[in-house]
PDB file of N, CA and C in Angstrom:
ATOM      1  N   UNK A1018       0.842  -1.155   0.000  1.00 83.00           N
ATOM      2  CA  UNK A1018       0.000   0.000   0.000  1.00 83.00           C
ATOM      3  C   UNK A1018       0.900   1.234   0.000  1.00 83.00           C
ATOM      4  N   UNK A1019       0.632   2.467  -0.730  1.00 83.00           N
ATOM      5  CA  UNK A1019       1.292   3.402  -1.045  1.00 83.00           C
ATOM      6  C   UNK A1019       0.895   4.445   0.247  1.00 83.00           C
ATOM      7  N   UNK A1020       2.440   5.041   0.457  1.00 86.00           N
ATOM      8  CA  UNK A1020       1.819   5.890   1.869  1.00 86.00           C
ATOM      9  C   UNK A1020       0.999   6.873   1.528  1.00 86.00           C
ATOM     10  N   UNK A1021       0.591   7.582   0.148  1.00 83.00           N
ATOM     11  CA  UNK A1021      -0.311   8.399   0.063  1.00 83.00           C
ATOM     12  C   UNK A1021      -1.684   7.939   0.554  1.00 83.00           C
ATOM     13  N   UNK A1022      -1.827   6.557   0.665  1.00 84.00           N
ATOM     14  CA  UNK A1022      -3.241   6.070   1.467  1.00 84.00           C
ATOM     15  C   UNK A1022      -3.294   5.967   2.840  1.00 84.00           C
ATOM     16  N   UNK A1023      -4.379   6.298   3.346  1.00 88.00           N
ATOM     17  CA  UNK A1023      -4.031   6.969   5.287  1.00 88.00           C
ATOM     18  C   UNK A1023      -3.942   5.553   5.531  1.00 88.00           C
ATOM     19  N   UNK A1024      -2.676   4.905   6.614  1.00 86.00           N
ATOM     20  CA  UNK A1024      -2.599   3.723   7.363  1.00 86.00           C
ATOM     21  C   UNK A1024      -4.135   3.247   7.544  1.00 86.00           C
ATOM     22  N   UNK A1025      -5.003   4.148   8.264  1.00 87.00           N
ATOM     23  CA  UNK A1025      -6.010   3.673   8.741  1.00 87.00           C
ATOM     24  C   UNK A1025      -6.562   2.758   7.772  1.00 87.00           C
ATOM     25  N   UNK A1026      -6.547   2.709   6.400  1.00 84.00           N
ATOM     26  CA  UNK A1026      -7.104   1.819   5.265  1.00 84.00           C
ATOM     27  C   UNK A1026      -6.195   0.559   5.426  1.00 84.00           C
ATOM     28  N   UNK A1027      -5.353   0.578   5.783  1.00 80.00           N
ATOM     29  CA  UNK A1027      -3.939  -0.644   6.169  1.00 80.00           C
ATOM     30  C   UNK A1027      -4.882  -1.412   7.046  1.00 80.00           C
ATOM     31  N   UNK A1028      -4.598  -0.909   8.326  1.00 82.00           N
ATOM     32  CA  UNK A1028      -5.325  -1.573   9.207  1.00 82.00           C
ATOM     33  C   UNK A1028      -6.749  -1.726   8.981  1.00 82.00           C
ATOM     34  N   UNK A1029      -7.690  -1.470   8.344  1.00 82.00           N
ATOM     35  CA  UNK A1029      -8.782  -2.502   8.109  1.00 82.00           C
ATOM     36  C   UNK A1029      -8.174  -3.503   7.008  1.00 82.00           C
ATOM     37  N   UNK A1030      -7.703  -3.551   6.084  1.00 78.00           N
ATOM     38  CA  UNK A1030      -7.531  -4.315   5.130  1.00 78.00           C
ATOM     39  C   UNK A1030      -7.050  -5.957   5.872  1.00 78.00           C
ATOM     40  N   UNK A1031      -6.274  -5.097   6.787  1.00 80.00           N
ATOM     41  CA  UNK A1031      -5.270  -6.194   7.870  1.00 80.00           C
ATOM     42  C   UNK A1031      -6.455  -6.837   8.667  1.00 80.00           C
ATOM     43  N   UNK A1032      -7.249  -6.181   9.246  1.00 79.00           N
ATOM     44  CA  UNK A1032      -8.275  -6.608  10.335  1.00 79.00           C
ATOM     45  C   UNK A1032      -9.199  -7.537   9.536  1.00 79.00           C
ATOM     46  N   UNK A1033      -9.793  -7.619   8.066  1.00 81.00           N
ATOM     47  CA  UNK A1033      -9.955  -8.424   7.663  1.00 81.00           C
ATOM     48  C   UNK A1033      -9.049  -9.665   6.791  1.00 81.00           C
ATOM     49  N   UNK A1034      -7.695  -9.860   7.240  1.00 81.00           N
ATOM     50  CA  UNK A1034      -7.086 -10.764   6.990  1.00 81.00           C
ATOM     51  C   UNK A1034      -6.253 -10.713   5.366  1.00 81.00           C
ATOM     52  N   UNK A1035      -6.289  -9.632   5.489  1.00 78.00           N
ATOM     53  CA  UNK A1035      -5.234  -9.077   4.083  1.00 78.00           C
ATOM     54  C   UNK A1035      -3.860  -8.602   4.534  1.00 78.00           C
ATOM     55  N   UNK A1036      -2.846  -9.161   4.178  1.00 78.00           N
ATOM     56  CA  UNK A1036      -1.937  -8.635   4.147  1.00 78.00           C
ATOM     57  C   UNK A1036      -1.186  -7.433   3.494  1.00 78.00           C
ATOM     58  N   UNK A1037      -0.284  -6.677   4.173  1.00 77.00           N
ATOM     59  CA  UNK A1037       0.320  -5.437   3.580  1.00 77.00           C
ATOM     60  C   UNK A1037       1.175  -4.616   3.794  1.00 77.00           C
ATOM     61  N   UNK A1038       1.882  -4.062   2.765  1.00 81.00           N
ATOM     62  CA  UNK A1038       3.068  -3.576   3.428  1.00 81.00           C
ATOM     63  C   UNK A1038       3.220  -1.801   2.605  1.00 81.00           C
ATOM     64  N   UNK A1039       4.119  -1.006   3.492  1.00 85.00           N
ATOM     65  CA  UNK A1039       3.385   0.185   2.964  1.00 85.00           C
ATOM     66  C   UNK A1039       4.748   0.747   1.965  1.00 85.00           C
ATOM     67  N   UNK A1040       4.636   1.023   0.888  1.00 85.00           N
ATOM     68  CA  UNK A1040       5.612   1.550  -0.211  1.00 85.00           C
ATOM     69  C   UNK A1040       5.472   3.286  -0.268  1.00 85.00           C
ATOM     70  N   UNK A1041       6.693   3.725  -1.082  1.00 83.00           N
ATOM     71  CA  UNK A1041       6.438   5.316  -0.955  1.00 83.00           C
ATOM     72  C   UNK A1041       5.540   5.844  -2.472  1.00 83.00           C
ATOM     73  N   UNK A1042       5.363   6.611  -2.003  1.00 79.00           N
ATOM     74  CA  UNK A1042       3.677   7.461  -2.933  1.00 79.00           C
ATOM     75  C   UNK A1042       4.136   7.131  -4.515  1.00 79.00           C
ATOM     76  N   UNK A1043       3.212   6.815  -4.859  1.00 78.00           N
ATOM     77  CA  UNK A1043       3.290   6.423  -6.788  1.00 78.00           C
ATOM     78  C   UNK A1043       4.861   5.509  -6.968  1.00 78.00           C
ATOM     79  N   UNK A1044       4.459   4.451  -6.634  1.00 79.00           N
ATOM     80  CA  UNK A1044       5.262   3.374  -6.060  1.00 79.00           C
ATOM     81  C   UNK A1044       5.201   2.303  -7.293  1.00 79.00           C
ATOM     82  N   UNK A1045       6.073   2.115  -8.645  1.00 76.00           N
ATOM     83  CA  UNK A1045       6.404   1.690  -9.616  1.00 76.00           C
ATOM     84  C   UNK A1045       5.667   0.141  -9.496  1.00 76.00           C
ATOM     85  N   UNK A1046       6.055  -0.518  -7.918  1.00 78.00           N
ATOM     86  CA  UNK A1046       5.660  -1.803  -7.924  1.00 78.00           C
ATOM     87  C   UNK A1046       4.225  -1.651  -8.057  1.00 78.00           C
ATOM     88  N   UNK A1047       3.307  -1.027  -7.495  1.00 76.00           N
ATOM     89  CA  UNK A1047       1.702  -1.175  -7.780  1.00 76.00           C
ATOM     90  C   UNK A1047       1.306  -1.286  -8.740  1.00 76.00           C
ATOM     91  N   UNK A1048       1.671  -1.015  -9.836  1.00 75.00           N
ATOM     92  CA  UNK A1048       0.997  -1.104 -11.234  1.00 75.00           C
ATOM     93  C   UNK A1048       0.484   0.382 -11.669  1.00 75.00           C
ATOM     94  N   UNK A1049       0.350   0.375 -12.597  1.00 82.00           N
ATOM     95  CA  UNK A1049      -0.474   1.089 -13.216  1.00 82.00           C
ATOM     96  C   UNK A1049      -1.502   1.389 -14.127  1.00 82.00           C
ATOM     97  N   UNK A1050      -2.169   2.401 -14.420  1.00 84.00           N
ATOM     98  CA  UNK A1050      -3.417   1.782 -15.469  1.00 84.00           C
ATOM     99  C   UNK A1050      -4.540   3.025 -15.600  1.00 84.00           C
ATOM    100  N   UNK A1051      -5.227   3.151 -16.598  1.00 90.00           N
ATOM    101  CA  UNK A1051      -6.106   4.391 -17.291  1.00 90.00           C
ATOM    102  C   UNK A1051      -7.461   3.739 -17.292  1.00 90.00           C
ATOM    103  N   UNK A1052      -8.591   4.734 -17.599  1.00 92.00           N
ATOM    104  CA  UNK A1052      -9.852   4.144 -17.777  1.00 92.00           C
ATOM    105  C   UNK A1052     -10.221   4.970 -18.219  1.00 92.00           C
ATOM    106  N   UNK A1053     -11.363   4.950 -19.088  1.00 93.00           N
ATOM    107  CA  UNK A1053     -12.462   5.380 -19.681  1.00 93.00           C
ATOM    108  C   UNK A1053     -13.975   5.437 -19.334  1.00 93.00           C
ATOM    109  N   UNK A1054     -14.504   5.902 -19.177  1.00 94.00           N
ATOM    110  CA  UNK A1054     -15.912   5.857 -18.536  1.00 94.00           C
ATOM    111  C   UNK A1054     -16.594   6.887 -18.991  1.00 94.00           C
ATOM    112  N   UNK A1055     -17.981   5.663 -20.028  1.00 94.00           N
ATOM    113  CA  UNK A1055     -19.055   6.280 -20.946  1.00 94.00           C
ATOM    114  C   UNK A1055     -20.463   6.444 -19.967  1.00 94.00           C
ATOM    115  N   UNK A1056     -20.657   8.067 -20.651  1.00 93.00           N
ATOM    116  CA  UNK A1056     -22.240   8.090 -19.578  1.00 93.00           C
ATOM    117  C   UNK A1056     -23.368   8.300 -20.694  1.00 93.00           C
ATOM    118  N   UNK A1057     -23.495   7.062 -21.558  1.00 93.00           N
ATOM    119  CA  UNK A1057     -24.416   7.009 -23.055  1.00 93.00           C
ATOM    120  C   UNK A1057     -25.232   8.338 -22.763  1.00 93.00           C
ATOM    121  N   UNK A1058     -26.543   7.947 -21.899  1.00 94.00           N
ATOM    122  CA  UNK A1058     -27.490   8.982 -21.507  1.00 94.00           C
ATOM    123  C   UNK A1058     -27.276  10.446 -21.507  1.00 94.00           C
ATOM    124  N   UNK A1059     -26.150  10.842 -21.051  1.00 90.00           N
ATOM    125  CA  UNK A1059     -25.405  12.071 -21.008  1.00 90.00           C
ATOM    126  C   UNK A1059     -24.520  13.120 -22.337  1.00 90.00           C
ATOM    127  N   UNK A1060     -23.898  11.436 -22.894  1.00 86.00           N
ATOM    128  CA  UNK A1060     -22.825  11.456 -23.976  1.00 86.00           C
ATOM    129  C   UNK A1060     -21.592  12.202 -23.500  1.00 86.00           C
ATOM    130  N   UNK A1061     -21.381  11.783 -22.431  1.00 88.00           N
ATOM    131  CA  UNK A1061     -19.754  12.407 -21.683  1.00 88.00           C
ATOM    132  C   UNK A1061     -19.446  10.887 -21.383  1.00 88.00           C
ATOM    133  N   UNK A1062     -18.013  11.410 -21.905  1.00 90.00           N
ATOM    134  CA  UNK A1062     -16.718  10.512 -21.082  1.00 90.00           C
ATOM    135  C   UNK A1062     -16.569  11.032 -19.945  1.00 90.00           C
ATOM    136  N   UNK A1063     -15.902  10.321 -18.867  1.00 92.00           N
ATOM    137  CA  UNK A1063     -14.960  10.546 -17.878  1.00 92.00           C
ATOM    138  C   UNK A1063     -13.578   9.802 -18.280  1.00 92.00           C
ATOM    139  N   UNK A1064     -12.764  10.165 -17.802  1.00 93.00           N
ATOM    140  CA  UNK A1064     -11.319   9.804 -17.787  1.00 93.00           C
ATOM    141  C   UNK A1064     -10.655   9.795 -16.519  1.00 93.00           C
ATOM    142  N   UNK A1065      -9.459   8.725 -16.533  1.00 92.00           N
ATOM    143  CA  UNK A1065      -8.438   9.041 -15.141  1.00 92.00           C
ATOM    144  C   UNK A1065      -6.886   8.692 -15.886  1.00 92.00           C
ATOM    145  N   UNK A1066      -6.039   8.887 -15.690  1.00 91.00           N
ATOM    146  CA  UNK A1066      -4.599   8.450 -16.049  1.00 91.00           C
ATOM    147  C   UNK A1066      -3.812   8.215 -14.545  1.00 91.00           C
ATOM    148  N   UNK A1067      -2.936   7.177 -14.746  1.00 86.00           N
ATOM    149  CA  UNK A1067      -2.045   7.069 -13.592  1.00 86.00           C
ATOM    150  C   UNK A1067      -0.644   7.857 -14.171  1.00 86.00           C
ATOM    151  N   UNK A1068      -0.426   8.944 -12.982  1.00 83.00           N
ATOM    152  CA  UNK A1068       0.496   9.678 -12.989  1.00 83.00           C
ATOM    153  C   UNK A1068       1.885   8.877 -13.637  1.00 83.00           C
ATOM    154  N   UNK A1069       2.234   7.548 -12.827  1.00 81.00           N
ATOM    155  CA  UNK A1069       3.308   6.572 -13.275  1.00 81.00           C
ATOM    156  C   UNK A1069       3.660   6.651 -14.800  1.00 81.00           C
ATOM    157  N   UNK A1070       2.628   6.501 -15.400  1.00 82.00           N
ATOM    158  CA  UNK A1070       3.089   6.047 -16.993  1.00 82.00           C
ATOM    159  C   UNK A1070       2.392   7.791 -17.896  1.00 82.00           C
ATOM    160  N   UNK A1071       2.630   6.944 -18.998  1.00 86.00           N
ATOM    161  CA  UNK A1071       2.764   8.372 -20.138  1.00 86.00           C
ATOM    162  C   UNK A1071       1.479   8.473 -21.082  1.00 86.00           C
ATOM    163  N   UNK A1072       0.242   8.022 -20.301  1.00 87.00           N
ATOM    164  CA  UNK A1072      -0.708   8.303 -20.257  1.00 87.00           C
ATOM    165  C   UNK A1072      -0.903   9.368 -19.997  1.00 87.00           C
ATOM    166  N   UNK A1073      -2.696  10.037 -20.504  1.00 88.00           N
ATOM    167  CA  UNK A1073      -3.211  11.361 -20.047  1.00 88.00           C
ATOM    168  C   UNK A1073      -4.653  11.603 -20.444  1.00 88.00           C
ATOM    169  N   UNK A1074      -5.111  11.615 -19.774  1.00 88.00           N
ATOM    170  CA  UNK A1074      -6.852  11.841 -19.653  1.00 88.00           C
ATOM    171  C   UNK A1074      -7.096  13.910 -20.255  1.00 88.00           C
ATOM    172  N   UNK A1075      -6.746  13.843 -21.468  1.00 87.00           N
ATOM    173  CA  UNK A1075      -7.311  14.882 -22.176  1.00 87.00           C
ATOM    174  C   UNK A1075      -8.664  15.524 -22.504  1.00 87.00           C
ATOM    175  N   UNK A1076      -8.966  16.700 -21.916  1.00 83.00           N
ATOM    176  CA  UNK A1076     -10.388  17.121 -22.357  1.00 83.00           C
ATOM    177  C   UNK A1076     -10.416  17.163 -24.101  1.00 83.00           C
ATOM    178  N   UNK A1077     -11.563  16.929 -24.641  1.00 80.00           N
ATOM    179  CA  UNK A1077     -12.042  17.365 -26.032  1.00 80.00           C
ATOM    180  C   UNK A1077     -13.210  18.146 -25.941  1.00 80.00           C
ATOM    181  N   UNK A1078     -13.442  18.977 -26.569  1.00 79.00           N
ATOM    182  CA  UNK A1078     -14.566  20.147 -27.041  1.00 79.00           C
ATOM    183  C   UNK A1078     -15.771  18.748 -27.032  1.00 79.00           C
ATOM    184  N   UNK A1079     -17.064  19.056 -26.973  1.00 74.00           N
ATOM    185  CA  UNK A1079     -18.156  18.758 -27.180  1.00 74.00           C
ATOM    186  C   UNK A1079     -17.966  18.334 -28.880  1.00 74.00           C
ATOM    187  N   UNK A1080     -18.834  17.403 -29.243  1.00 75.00           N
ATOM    188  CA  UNK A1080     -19.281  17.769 -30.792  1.00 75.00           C
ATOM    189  C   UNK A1080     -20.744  17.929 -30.638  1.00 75.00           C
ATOM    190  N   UNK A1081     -20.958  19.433 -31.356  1.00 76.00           N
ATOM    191  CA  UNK A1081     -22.248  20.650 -31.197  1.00 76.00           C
ATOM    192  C   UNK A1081     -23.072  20.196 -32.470  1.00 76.00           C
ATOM    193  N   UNK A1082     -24.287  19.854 -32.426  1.00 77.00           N
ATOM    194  CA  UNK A1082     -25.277  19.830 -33.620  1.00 77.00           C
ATOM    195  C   UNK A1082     -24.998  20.771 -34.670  1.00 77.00           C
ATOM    196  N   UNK A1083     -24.880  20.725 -35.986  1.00 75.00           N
ATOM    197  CA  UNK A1083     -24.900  21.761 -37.112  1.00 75.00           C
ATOM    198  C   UNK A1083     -25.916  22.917 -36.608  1.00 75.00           C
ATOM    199  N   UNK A1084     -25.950  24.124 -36.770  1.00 68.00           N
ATOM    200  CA  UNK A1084     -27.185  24.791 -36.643  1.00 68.00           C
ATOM    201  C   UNK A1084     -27.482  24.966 -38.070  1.00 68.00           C
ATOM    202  N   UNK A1085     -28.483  25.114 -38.008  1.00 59.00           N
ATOM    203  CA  UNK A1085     -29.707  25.175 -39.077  1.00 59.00           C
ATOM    204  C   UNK A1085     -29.698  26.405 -39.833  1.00 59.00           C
ATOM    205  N   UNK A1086     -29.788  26.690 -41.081  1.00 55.00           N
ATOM    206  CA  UNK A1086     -29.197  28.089 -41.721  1.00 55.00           C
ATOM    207  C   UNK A1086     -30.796  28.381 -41.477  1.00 55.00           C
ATOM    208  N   UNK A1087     -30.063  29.486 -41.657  1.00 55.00           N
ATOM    209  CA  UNK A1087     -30.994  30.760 -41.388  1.00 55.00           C
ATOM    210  C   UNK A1087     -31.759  31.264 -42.739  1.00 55.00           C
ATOM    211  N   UNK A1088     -33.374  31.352 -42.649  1.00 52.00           N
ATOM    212  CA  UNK A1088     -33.833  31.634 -44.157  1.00 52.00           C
ATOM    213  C   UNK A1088     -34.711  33.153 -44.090  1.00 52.00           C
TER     214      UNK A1088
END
């Protein structure tokens, strides 16, 4: 567990019978990893990137309906 997570999350993890040991903040051994997350209904992404790698959760502009010419 990375010390950026408060011990107190240690010790429950421990209290239910998980083992753990605590590494320093953005800690190479944990892994790393990105996600994507569609909200259809909405039509927004969410994004996250892990700082570790050379990933990056970039905003994009909306895509806006054509407007309708004017007569």
């Amino acid at each position: 567990m990375e010390t950026r997570i408060a011990e107190r999350c240690g010790r429950n993890w421990r209290g239910e019978g998980t083992s753990s040991r605590r590494l320093g903040g953005f800690a190479g051994a944990m892994g790393n990893g990105e996600a994507v997350m569609r909200d259809a209904k909405r039509a927004v992404n969410f994004a996250g990137s892990d700082p570790r790698t050379d990933g990056a959760a970039i905003p994009e502009q909306p895509v806006l309906p054509a407007l309708s010419a004017q007569k």
